[in-house]
Coordinates of C-alpha atoms in Angstrom, one line a residue:
M7 CA -22.5 -6.8 19.1
R8 CA -24.4 -10.1 19.3
A9 CA -26.7 -9.3 16.3
A10 CA -23.7 -8.8 14.1
R11 CA -22.1 -12.0 15.3
L12 CA -25.3 -14.0 14.6
I13 CA -25.4 -12.6 11.1
K14 CA -21.8 -13.6 10.5
L15 CA -22.4 -17.1 11.9
V16 CA -25.3 -17.6 9.4
L17 CA -23.2 -16.3 6.5
L18 CA -20.3 -18.6 7.5
L19 CA -22.6 -21.6 7.5
Q20 CA -24.2 -20.5 4.2
S21 CA -20.8 -20.2 2.5
R22 CA -19.6 -23.7 3.6
P23 CA -21.3 -27.2 3.8
S24 CA -20.5 -27.6 7.5
M25 CA -18.3 -26.1 10.3
T26 CA -17.4 -27.4 13.7
A27 CA -18.0 -25.4 16.9
A28 CA -14.2 -24.9 17.2
E29 CA -14.0 -23.5 13.6
L30 CA -16.8 -21.1 14.2
A31 CA -15.4 -20.0 17.5
A32 CA -12.1 -19.3 15.9
E33 CA -13.7 -17.3 13.0
L34 CA -15.9 -15.2 15.4
E35 CA -13.3 -15.0 18.2
V36 CA -15.6 -16.3 20.9
S37 CA -15.8 -19.5 22.9
E38 CA -17.4 -22.8 21.7
R39 CA -20.1 -22.4 24.4
T40 CA -21.0 -19.0 22.9
I41 CA -21.4 -20.8 19.5
T42 CA -23.7 -23.3 21.1
R43 CA -25.9 -20.6 22.6
D44 CA -25.9 -18.6 19.3
A45 CA -26.8 -21.7 17.2
L46 CA -29.7 -22.3 19.6
A47 CA -30.9 -18.7 19.4
L48 CA -30.9 -18.9 15.6
S49 CA -32.8 -22.1 15.6
E50 CA -35.4 -20.6 18.0
A51 CA -35.7 -17.6 15.6
G52 CA -36.5 -19.9 12.7
V53 CA -33.1 -20.2 11.0
P54 CA -32.7 -24.0 10.3
V55 CA -29.3 -24.5 12.0
Y56 CA -28.7 -28.3 12.5
A57 CA -26.1 -29.7 14.8
D58 CA -24.4 -33.0 13.7
R59 CA -23.3 -35.0 16.8
G60 CA -20.1 -37.0 17.0
R61 CA -16.4 -36.5 16.4
A62 CA -16.9 -35.4 12.8
G63 CA -20.0 -33.4 13.5
G64 CA -20.6 -29.7 13.2
Y65 CA -23.2 -27.1 12.3
R66 CA -24.9 -26.7 9.0
L67 CA -27.9 -25.1 7.4
I68 CA -30.6 -27.5 6.1
G69 CA -33.3 -27.2 3.5
G70 CA -31.3 -25.0 1.1
Y71 CA -31.8 -22.1 3.5
R72 CA -30.3 -18.8 2.2
T73 CA -30.3 -15.5 4.0
R74 CA -31.0 -12.2 2.3
L75 CA -28.5 -10.5 4.6
T76 CA -25.8 -10.5 1.8
G77 CA -26.2 -7.0 0.5
L78 CA -22.9 -5.1 0.6
A79 CA -22.8 -1.9 2.6
R80 CA -21.0 1.0 0.9
G81 CA -18.0 0.9 3.2
E82 CA -17.7 -2.9 2.7
A83 CA -17.9 -2.7 -1.0
E84 CA -15.2 0.0 -1.1
A85 CA -13.0 -2.0 1.3
L86 CA -13.4 -5.1 -0.9
F87 CA -11.5 -3.6 -3.7
L88 CA -8.5 -3.3 -1.3
S89 CA -8.8 -6.8 0.1
G90 CA -5.5 -7.8 -1.5
L91 CA -3.8 -5.4 0.9
P92 CA -4.5 -6.9 4.4
G93 CA -1.8 -4.9 6.1
A94 CA -2.9 -1.7 4.6
L95 CA -6.5 -2.4 5.5
R96 CA -5.5 -3.1 9.1
D97 CA -3.5 0.1 9.3
M98 CA -6.4 2.1 8.1
G99 CA -8.9 0.4 10.4
L100 CA -10.8 -1.3 7.7
A101 CA -9.9 -5.0 8.3
D102 CA -13.3 -5.8 9.9
A103 CA -15.2 -4.2 7.0
A104 CA -13.1 -6.1 4.4
S105 CA -13.6 -9.4 6.3
A106 CA -17.4 -8.9 6.4
A107 CA -17.4 -8.0 2.7
R108 CA -15.5 -11.1 1.7
L109 CA -17.8 -13.2 3.9
K110 CA -20.9 -11.8 2.2
V111 CA -19.5 -12.3 -1.2
S112 CA -18.6 -15.9 -0.4
A113 CA -22.1 -16.5 0.9
A114 CA -23.6 -15.2 -2.3
L115 CA -21.5 -17.2 -4.6
L116 CA -22.6 -20.4 -6.3
P117 CA -21.3 -23.5 -4.5
S118 CA -19.0 -24.3 -7.4
L119 CA -17.3 -20.9 -7.0
R120 CA -16.9 -20.7 -3.2
D121 CA -13.3 -21.8 -3.3
A122 CA -12.4 -18.8 -5.5
P123 CA -11.2 -16.5 -2.7
E124 CA -9.0 -19.3 -1.2
A125 CA -7.7 -20.2 -4.6
A126 CA -6.7 -16.6 -5.4
G127 CA -5.1 -16.3 -1.9
R128 CA -2.9 -19.3 -2.6
R129 CA -1.7 -17.8 -5.9
F130 CA -1.3 -14.0 -5.3
H131 CA 0.1 -12.0 -2.5
L132 CA 1.1 -8.3 -2.4
D133 CA 3.8 -7.3 0.0
A134 CA 3.9 -3.5 -0.2
P135 CA 6.8 -2.4 2.1
A136 CA 10.3 -2.1 0.7
W137 CA 13.1 -4.6 1.6
Y138 CA 15.2 -4.1 4.7
Q139 CA 12.5 -1.8 6.3
E140 CA 10.4 -2.5 9.3
P141 CA 6.9 -1.1 8.4
E142 CA 5.4 1.3 10.9
T143 CA 1.9 2.5 11.1
P144 CA 1.7 6.3 11.4
E145 CA -0.7 7.5 14.2
A146 CA -2.3 9.9 11.8
L147 CA -3.2 7.2 9.2
A148 CA -6.5 6.0 10.8
P149 CA -8.1 9.5 11.1
L150 CA -6.9 10.5 7.7
A151 CA -8.4 7.3 6.2
E152 CA -11.7 8.1 7.9
A153 CA -11.5 11.6 6.5
V154 CA -10.8 10.2 3.0
W155 CA -13.7 7.8 3.1
D156 CA -16.2 10.3 4.4
D157 CA -15.0 13.5 2.7
R158 CA -14.3 15.1 6.0
P159 CA -12.0 18.1 6.2
V160 CA -9.2 18.0 8.8
R161 CA -7.1 20.4 10.9
A162 CA -3.6 19.3 11.2
R163 CA -0.1 20.1 12.4
Y164 CA 2.6 19.0 9.9
R165 CA 6.3 18.6 10.6
R166 CA 8.7 20.3 8.3
G167 CA 12.4 20.9 8.4
D168 CA 11.9 24.3 10.1
G169 CA 9.3 23.2 12.6
E170 CA 5.6 22.5 12.5
V171 CA 2.9 24.3 10.5
A172 CA -0.9 24.3 10.8
R173 CA -2.9 23.2 7.9
E174 CA -6.6 22.9 7.0
L175 CA -6.9 20.2 4.4
Q176 CA -9.5 18.3 2.3
P177 CA -8.0 14.8 2.1
Y178 CA -8.8 13.3 -1.4
G179 CA -6.9 10.0 -1.3
L180 CA -4.2 7.9 0.3
V181 CA -1.2 6.3 -1.5
L182 CA 1.0 3.5 -0.2
K183 CA 4.4 3.7 -1.9
A184 CA 7.2 1.3 -0.9
G185 CA 5.9 1.1 2.6
V186 CA 5.4 4.8 3.1
W187 CA 1.9 6.4 3.3
Y188 CA 1.1 9.6 1.6
V189 CA -2.1 11.7 1.5
C190 CA -3.1 13.7 -1.5
A191 CA -5.1 16.7 -0.2
R192 CA -6.5 20.0 -1.3
A193 CA -5.1 22.9 0.6
G194 CA -6.8 26.1 -0.4
S195 CA -7.1 26.1 -4.2
S196 CA -4.2 23.7 -4.9
Y197 CA -3.6 19.9 -4.5
R198 CA -0.5 18.8 -2.5
T199 CA 1.0 15.6 -1.3
Y200 CA 2.0 15.0 2.4
R201 CA 3.8 12.2 4.1
V202 CA 1.5 10.7 6.7
D203 CA 4.3 10.0 9.2
R204 CA 5.1 13.7 9.4
F205 CA 1.7 14.7 10.8
A206 CA 2.0 15.6 14.4
E207 CA -1.7 15.9 14.9
V208 CA -4.9 15.3 12.9
T209 CA -8.4 16.4 14.0
L210 CA -11.5 15.7 11.9
G211 CA -13.5 18.8 11.1
E212 CA -17.2 19.3 11.0
G213 CA -19.4 18.5 8.0
R214 CA -18.2 17.3 4.6
F215 CA -16.5 18.9 1.7
E216 CA -17.6 18.6 -1.9
R217 CA -15.1 16.6 -3.9
D218 CA -14.0 17.8 -7.3
P219 CA -15.5 15.2 -9.7
D220 CA -12.6 15.7 -12.1
F221 CA -9.9 14.8 -9.6
D222 CA -8.1 11.5 -10.6
L223 CA -6.0 10.2 -7.8
A224 CA -4.0 7.8 -9.9
A225 CA -3.2 10.4 -12.5
F226 CA -2.4 13.0 -9.9
W227 CA 0.0 10.7 -8.1
T228 CA 1.7 9.6 -11.3
E229 CA 2.3 13.2 -12.3
R230 CA 3.5 14.4 -8.9
S231 CA 5.7 11.5 -8.2
A232 CA 7.4 11.8 -11.6
A233 CA 7.9 15.5 -11.1
F234 CA 9.3 14.9 -7.6
A235 CA 11.8 12.3 -9.0
R236 CA 12.9 14.8 -11.7
S237 CA 13.3 17.6 -9.1
L238 CA 15.8 15.5 -7.2
L239 CA 18.1 15.3 -10.2
R240 CA 19.9 18.6 -9.8
S241 CA 23.4 17.7 -11.0
E242 CA 25.0 16.3 -14.1
V243 CA 27.8 13.8 -14.5
V244 CA 29.6 13.1 -17.8
L245 CA 30.5 9.4 -18.3
R246 CA 32.2 7.2 -20.8
L247 CA 30.7 3.7 -20.8
T248 CA 31.6 0.3 -22.2
A249 CA 28.8 -1.7 -23.7
A250 CA 28.4 -3.6 -20.4
G251 CA 28.4 -0.3 -18.5
A252 CA 25.6 1.0 -20.8
R253 CA 23.5 -2.1 -20.2
R254 CA 23.9 -1.9 -16.4
L255 CA 23.5 1.9 -16.0
P256 CA 19.6 1.8 -15.6
Y257 CA 20.0 -0.7 -12.8
V258 CA 22.3 1.4 -10.6
T259 CA 20.8 4.9 -11.0
D260 CA 17.5 6.5 -11.8
R261 CA 16.1 4.4 -14.7
A262 CA 14.4 7.3 -16.5
A263 CA 17.5 9.5 -16.3
A264 CA 19.7 6.6 -17.4
E265 CA 17.5 5.9 -20.4
E266 CA 17.4 9.6 -21.4
A267 CA 21.3 9.8 -21.1
L268 CA 21.8 6.7 -23.2
A269 CA 19.3 7.8 -25.9
S270 CA 21.3 11.1 -26.4
G271 CA 24.8 9.5 -26.0
T272 CA 27.5 9.6 -28.6
A273 CA 29.6 6.6 -29.5
G274 CA 33.4 7.0 -29.7
A275 CA 35.9 5.3 -32.0
D276 CA 36.9 2.9 -29.1
G277 CA 33.3 1.6 -29.0
R278 CA 32.5 3.3 -25.7
V279 CA 29.6 5.8 -25.4
R280 CA 29.8 9.3 -23.9
V281 CA 26.7 10.3 -21.9
V282 CA 25.5 13.1 -19.7
L283 CA 23.7 11.7 -16.8
R284 CA 21.4 13.7 -14.4
V285 CA 21.9 12.7 -10.8
E286 CA 20.7 13.8 -7.4
S287 CA 24.2 14.9 -6.2
E288 CA 27.8 14.0 -6.6
D289 CA 27.7 12.0 -3.4
V290 CA 24.8 10.0 -4.6
A291 CA 26.4 9.5 -8.0
F292 CA 29.6 8.3 -6.4
G293 CA 27.8 5.6 -4.5
Q294 CA 25.7 4.5 -7.5
L295 CA 28.4 4.5 -10.2
L296 CA 31.0 2.9 -8.1
G297 CA 29.2 -0.4 -8.7
L298 CA 30.0 -0.2 -12.4
G299 CA 33.7 -0.5 -11.7
P300 CA 35.9 -0.2 -14.8
E301 CA 32.8 -0.3 -17.1
A302 CA 32.2 3.5 -16.4
E303 CA 34.8 6.3 -16.5
V304 CA 33.8 9.7 -15.0
L305 CA 34.9 12.5 -17.2
A306 CA 33.3 15.4 -15.3
P307 CA 33.0 17.1 -12.8
A308 CA 36.7 17.0 -12.0
A309 CA 36.1 16.6 -8.2
L310 CA 34.0 13.5 -8.7
R311 CA 36.6 12.1 -11.1
E312 CA 39.3 12.6 -8.5
R313 CA 37.1 10.7 -5.9
F314 CA 36.9 7.7 -8.3
A315 CA 40.6 7.8 -8.9
E316 CA 41.3 7.8 -5.2
A317 CA 38.8 4.9 -4.7
A318 CA 40.5 3.0 -7.5
L319 CA 43.9 3.5 -5.9
G320 CA 42.6 2.4 -2.6
L321 CA 41.0 -0.8 -4.0
A322 CA 44.2 -1.6 -5.9
A323 CA 46.3 -1.2 -2.8
L324 CA 43.8 -3.3 -0.8
Y325 CA 43.8 -6.2 -3.3
R326 CA 47.4 -6.1 -4.4

């Protein structure tokens, strides 16, 4: 819309001493001829936009003019708190709102502080996805984000191991964890967590639901993610560790489980410590503990100990 573009043009000129037509065109994603027409329209409307001619020329506001169009809308203010996550904002369809919010804040700042956003951007950057993974944007993310912002219920079909199930949800919040999106939602009388990429379909419902004022998204996620991590550790492995193995154990397996095992371990006469470690499975434990080499000896279960013995023989034969 032209009106929104004119407002942005004024805010850009208010936040900087001067800008060329090319710079304004790039910021507003229009042609330089459009910038010329917009500047003329603003001048005719009483906004003191002055054009400096020549190679170093550009557009600027004169007479200390300041617009009052800097009040943040609710959506812009909420998006501003996420402005350190440009990829996440883009995926949720909030990039334009965040851009407008940052522009309004820059325009409202004192001249001595207007380089603050740029200075912060040069010093801090948050890269949320995990290593060796190509981030993908789930199709259901945008409608779920809209539902979360507006407290809208949704009707959804969710993929599980045994097929798809229909769900009526009240989405309370979104969480981005290691490049994977989750939605925390109320289903009936309980709160649950769903992976966004497993939604086959999401449809916004009518009206708005009333949020529970006592719901704390951060606390809920911390509790549920910790419970989920604990639920994965269904098996136990008995180990005898050297001092080096004990130091490295938290770096090759679940840190909380490793620290718990070491805290309750018993030291032997040979200086090695015997621990009982909770693991996801024997297969997972084999892959994790193999990296400790001779610093860890598997005592039980017997089948896992045999796998390590076979691996040791195979490595000895390979490097003999």
